[in-house]
PDB file of C-alpha atoms in Angstrom:
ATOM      1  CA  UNK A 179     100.149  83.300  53.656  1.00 51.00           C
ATOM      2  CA  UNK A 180      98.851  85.405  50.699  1.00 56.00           C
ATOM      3  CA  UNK A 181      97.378  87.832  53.111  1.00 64.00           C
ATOM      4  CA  UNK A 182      98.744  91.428  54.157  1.00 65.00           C
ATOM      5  CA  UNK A 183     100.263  92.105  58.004  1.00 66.00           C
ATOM      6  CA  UNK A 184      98.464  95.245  57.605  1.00 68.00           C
ATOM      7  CA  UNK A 185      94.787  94.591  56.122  1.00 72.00           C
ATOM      8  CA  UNK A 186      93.630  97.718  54.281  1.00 73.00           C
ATOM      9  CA  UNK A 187      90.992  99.595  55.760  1.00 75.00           C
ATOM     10  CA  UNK A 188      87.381  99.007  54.481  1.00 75.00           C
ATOM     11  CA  UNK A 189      86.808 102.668  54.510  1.00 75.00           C
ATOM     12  CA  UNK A 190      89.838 104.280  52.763  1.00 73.00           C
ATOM     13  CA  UNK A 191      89.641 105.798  49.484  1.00 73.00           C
ATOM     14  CA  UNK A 192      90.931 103.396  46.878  1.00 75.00           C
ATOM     15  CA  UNK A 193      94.944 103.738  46.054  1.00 68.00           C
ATOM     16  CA  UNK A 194      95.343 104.719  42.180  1.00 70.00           C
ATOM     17  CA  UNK A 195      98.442 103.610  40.587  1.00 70.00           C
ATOM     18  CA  UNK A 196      99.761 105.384  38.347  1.00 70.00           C
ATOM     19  CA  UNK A 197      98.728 108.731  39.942  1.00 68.00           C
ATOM     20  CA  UNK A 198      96.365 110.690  38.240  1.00 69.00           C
ATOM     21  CA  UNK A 199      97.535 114.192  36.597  1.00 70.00           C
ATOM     22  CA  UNK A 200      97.476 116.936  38.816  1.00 70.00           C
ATOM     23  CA  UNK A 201      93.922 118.840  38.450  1.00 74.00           C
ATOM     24  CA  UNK A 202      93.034 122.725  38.415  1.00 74.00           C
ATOM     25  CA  UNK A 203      94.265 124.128  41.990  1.00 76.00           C
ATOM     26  CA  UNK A 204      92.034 124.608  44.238  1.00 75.00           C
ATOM     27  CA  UNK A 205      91.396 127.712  46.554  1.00 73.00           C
ATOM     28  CA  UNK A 206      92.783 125.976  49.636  1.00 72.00           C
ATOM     29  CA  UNK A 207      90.161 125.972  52.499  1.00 68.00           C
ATOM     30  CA  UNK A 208      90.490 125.930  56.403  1.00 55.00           C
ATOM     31  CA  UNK A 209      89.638 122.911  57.786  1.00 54.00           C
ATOM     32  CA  UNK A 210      87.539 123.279  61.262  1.00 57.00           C
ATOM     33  CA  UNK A 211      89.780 120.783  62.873  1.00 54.00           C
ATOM     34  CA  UNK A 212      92.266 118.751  61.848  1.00 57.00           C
ATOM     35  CA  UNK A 213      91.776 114.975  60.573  1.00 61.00           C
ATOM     36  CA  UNK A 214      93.850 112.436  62.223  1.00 70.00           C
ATOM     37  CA  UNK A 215      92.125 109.618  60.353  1.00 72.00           C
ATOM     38  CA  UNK A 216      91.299 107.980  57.144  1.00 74.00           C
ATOM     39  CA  UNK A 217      87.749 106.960  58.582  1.00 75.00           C
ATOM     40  CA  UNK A 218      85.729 110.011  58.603  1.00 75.00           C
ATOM     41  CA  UNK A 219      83.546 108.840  61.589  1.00 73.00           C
ATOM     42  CA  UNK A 220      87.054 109.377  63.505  1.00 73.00           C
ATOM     43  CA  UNK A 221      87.385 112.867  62.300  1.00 76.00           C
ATOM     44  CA  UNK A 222      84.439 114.352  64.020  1.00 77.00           C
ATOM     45  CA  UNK A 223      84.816 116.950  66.531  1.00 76.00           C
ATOM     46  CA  UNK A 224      85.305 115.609  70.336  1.00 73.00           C
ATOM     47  CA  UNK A 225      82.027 116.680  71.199  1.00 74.00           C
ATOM     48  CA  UNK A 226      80.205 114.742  68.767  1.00 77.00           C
ATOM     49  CA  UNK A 227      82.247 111.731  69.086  1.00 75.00           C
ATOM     50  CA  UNK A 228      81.725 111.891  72.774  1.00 75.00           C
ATOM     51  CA  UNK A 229      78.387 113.751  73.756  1.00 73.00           C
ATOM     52  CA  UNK A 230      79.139 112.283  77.496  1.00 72.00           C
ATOM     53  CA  UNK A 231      81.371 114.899  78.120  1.00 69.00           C
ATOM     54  CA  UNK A 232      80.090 118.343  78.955  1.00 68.00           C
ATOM     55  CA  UNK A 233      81.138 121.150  79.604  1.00 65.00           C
ATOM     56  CA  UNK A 234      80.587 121.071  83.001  1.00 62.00           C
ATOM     57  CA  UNK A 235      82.594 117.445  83.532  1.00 59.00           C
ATOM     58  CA  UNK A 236      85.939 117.817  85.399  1.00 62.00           C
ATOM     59  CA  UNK A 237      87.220 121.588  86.275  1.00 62.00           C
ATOM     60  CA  UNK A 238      84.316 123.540  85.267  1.00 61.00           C
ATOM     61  CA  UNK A 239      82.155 121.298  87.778  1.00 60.00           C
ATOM     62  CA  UNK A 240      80.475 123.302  90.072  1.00 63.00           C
ATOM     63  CA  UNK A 241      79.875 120.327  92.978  1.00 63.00           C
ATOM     64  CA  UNK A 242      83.658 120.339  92.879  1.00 61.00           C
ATOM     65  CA  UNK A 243      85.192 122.802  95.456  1.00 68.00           C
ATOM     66  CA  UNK A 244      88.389 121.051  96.173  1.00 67.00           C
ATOM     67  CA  UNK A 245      90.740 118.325  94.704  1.00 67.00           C
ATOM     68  CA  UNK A 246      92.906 116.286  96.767  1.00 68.00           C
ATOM     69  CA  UNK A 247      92.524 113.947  99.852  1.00 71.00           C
ATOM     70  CA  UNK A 248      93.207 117.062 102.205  1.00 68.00           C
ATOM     71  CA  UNK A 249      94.963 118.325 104.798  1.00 66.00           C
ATOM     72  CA  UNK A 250      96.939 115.690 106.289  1.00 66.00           C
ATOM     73  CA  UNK A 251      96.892 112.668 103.689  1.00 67.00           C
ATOM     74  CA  UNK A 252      99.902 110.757 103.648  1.00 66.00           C
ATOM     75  CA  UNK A 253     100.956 111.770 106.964  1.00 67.00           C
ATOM     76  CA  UNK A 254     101.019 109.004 109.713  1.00 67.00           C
ATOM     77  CA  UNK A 255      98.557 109.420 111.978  1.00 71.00           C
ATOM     78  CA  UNK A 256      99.301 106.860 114.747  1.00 76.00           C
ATOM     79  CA  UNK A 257     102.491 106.410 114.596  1.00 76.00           C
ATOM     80  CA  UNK A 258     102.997 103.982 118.120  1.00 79.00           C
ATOM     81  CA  UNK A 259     100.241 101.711 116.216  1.00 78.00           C
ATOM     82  CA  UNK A 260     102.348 101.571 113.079  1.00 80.00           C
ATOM     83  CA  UNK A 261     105.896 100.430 114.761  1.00 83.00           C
ATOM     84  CA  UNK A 262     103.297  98.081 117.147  1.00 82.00           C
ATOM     85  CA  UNK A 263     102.234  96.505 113.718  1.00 82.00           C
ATOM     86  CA  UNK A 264     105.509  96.463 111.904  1.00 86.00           C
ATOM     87  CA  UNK A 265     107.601  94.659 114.428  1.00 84.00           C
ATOM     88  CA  UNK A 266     104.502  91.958 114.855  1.00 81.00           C
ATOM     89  CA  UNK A 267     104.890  91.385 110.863  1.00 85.00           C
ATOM     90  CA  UNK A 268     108.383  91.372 111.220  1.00 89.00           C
ATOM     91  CA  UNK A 269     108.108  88.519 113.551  1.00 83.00           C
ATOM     92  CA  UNK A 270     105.586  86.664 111.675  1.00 81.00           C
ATOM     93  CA  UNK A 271     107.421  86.520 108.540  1.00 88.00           C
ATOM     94  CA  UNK A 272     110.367  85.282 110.734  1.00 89.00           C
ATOM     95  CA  UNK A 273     108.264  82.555 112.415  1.00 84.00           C
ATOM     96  CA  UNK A 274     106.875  81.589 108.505  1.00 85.00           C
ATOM     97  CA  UNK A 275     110.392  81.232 107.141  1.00 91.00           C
ATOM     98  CA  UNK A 276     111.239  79.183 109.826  1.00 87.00           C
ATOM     99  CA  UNK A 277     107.933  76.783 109.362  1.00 87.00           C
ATOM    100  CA  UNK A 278     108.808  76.778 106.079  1.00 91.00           C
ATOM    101  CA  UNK A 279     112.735  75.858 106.720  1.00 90.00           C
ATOM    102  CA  UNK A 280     111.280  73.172 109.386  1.00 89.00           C
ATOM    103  CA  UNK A 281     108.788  71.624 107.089  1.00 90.00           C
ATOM    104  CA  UNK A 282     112.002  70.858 104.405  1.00 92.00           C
ATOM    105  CA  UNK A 283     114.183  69.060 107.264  1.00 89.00           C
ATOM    106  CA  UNK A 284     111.396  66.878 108.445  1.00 90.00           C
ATOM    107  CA  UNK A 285     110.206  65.929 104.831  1.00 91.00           C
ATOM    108  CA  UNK A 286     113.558  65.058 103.876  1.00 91.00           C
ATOM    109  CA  UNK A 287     113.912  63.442 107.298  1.00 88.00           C
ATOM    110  CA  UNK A 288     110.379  61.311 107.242  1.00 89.00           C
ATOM    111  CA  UNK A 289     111.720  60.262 103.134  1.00 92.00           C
ATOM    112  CA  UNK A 290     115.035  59.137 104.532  1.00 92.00           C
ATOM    113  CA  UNK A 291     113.263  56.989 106.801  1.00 90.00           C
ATOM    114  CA  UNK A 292     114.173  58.520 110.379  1.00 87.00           C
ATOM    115  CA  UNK A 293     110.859  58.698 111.718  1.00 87.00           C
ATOM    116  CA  UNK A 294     112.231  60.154 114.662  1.00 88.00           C
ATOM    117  CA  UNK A 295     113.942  63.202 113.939  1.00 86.00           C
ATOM    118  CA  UNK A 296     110.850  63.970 111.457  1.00 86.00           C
ATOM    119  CA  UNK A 297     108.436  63.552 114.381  1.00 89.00           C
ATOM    120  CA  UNK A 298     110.521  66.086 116.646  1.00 89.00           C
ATOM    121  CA  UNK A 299     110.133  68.484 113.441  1.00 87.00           C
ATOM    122  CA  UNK A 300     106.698  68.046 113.354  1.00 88.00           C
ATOM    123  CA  UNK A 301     106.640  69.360 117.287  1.00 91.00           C
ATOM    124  CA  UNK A 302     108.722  72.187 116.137  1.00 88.00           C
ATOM    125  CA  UNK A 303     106.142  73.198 113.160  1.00 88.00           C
ATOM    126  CA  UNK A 304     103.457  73.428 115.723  1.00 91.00           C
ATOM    127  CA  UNK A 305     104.665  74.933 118.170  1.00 89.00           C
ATOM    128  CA  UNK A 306     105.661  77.601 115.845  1.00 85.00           C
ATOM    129  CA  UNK A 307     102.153  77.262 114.856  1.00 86.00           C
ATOM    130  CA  UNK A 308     101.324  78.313 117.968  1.00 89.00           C
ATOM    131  CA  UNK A 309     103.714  81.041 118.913  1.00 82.00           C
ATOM    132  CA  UNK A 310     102.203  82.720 115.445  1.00 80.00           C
ATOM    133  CA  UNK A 311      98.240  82.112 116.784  1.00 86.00           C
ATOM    134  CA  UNK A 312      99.746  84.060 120.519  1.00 84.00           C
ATOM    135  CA  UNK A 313     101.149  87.020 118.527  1.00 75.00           C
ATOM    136  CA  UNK A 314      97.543  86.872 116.568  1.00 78.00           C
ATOM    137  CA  UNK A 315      95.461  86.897 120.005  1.00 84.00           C
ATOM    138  CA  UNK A 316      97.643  89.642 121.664  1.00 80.00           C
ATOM    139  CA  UNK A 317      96.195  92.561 120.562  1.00 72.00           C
ATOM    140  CA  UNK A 318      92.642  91.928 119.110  1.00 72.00           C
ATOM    141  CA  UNK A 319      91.906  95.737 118.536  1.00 71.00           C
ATOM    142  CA  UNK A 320      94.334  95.387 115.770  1.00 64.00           C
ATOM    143  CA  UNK A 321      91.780  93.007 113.580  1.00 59.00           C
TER     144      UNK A 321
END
């Protein structure tokens, strides 16, 4: 395990150890923009890194005249249809646990060898079955 966690990058000037002697000053210069990067391919300006974007993507977008869903998103609109729906899930998920809860007693039952009891738990699973396919059939505007 001779390598480094952090490999060096390919691109970065090489590290000099002991430093080298401070030169002559410069005349410090403005820079255009300001580098975030070793790599000088990531220190272009945005529009050259990305010549997707225009000017005229997003705000400045004249096809765009208004942002948002509009008037009346997130409101309910049928309200009747939504407490219809809700209580129907309601009493799904009820009649699910208890298929679930059913199908444990008779699999314990059929492993303990009462044959009996499990078939009676078998009626039970489909008629709940059943009761879930009648609250599926009662309203098929709903689908």
């Amino acid at each position: 395990m001779s390598e480094d966690a952090f490999p060096r990058d390919p691109e970065a000037p090489e590290p000099t150890w002991p430093p080298a002697p401070p030169a002559a000053p410069e005349p410090p210069r403005p820079p255009a923009y300001t580098p975030g990067s070793a790599q000088p391919r990531l220190n272009r300006p945005v529009h050259e890194r990305y010549p997707q974007i225009r000017p005229t993507s997003g705000y400045g977008d004249p096809r765009i005249t208004r942002t948002g869903p509009g008037p009346g998103a997130g409101t309910e609109q049928e309200p009747e249809r939504s407490s219809k729906l809700s209580a129907r899930l309601a009493l799904a998920l009820t009649v699910v646990i208890g298929q679930l809860w059913g199908l444990t007693i008779v699999v314990d039952e059929w492993m303990a060898g009462d044959t009996g009891t499990a078939w009676w738990g078998a009626g039970f699973l489909v008629l709940s079955f059943l009761v879930v396919l009648g609250l599926w059939a009662i309203d098929p505007k709903d689908r």
